[in-house]
Amino acid sequence: MSDTSTQIPMVDYLVLGDDPHLQATKCTSCGSAYFDRRNACASCFGTEFSTEPVATEGIVTAFSIVSFAAPGVPTPFVAAVIDCDGTQVRGNIINCEPDADTVSLGMAVKLATYSLGADSAGTEAIGFGFEPA
Amino acid sequence: MASDDIFILGINMTKFGKHPDKDALDLGAEAVMAALSDGGVTMADMGILAAGNLLGSPGFGQSLQKQVGQTGIPVYNVANACATGATALRTVVMAIKAGECDMGLAVGVEKLAGAGLLGGGGKPKSDDDTWTPNGRYGAVASTDGRIGTQTMPGVFAQVGMEYGHKYGGTSFELFAKISEKNHNHSVLNPLAAYSKSMSLEQIMGDLMIAYPNTRPMCSANCDGAAAAVLVSGEKLKSLSDEQQKRAVKIRASVLTSDPWQDGCQILPDVNTLTRMAATQAYEAASVGPEDLDLVELHDCFATAELVHYDNLMLCDEGGAVDFFESGKPFRDGERPVNVSGGLQSKGHPISATGIANVWEVCHHLRGEAGDRQIDGARIGLAHVIGLGSACGVHILESAAA
Ligand SMILES: [Zn+2]
């Protein structure tokens, strides 16, 4: 995972390298976190933002085991909301059985990355999910 | 009646279900003609038309006029996801309140029979065979299904699960029981798309769409329309005794959007804006949840119904599971919820829903609901929510009160 020159993150808020993590744009006045660009903070209307790393470990606060999806998306998959030390994150629960006996509310999870495959130029796309901690 | 009150003079919903021989204009016109007739008025009396049809062509309201009467009145084509119908109603309420006119027409129509999953989907794959960042998240592939889900069943499943994480007491079986209640209610509603009772075993054993919601726990995509004629209190005084007697008073008409909450960009927060709308509505109407004789709330999924017991303050905060298990939201309970069968049975033709819910409540307040009449119903509440989000709450009272 150290050679990231031929890798591309699936989304721009996923930081690859030796210590893969998500990053958020945080409002410098109230700390609200965003994963896309904002003109003003939706919470306090402040206009100063900084980029901060998001904790890679968290707790599942909501999930659904989804049986139907757009073509190309493997099903069933576990869609979830993870509370990463106060920052809410959307992601799939991966590397475990997608059933209600395995996944539970309040379970501890940690960030994990996986390959979406390489394109014709040899660049590998890297996605992320959360696996049981 | 006070002059500055606003009343529903005429209202109608079509049969919900499959209407292969009718297009959106046919269905909309059917509801409009019936609502006008119900109110004893014609298009000549209308001062404004607000129309919603999310999946149709632009200018739907104007096309509808060509079916039922072109008089040159202003037309507002409105769109607010599943709250589109409520938004059309609210638009007419505001116009009458502003004194721009003394009567107006709101209509919502959708042709949805056979539509698949709504929401999510993602962009079609490009011809380019290299990973190329795209959109506000620089995504190289469709995020839906890879980074959680944005499909409605999955989103609303998580809404219910989140409630369970916060307060405990939820289970697959509990959510299925809520669905069982609504399917059993639907048996008495001849206009529902599905009016068969279902056992708990049938519901839990049906096709899983997004755990914990199986197919019968999801709102049914179907065709349908609903329309309402609104009138000012001042104008109503000049109408017949019969019209005055059947008029239903709009005690509150509220529309909200979601205020910032931590995490609302991750999982839509359907709670805060509903609670805000309910609070404003109870205050405007000078009534409390304990005064409601019936409630039609937005059970787009069984998991959603549970959280709205709490959001509409039908129970104490965190007490939705106990509220359900106490039997209160059943039609013979203290606070009947979704006696129409709810969206899970009645169906959910998106733009029609926010007026159809009001129709259901009016039907009971007028004492015209036949076999499913809630006896002595005097005050009722209709609630819808569209993701994005928009929440509409209307509190209604029988004029005979
Ligand atoms: Zn801020």
Coordinates of C-alpha atoms and ligand atoms in Angstrom, one line a residue, chain A residues 26-32 34 40-49, ligand 1:
Chain A
K26 CA -14.2 21.5 9.1
C27 CA -15.7 24.9 9.9
T28 CA -13.0 26.8 11.9
S29 CA -15.6 28.5 14.0
C30 CA -18.0 25.7 15.0
G31 CA -16.3 22.5 14.0
S32 CA -19.1 21.2 11.7
Y34 CA -18.3 18.4 5.6
A40 CA -20.6 28.9 4.1
C41 CA -21.0 26.6 7.0
A42 CA -24.6 25.2 7.0
S43 CA -24.6 25.4 10.8
C44 CA -23.1 28.9 11.6
F45 CA -22.5 30.5 8.2
G46 CA -18.8 30.9 8.9
T47 CA -16.7 31.0 5.8
E48 CA -13.3 29.7 7.1
F49 CA -12.6 26.0 6.7
Ligands
ZN1 ZN -19.7 26.6 11.4

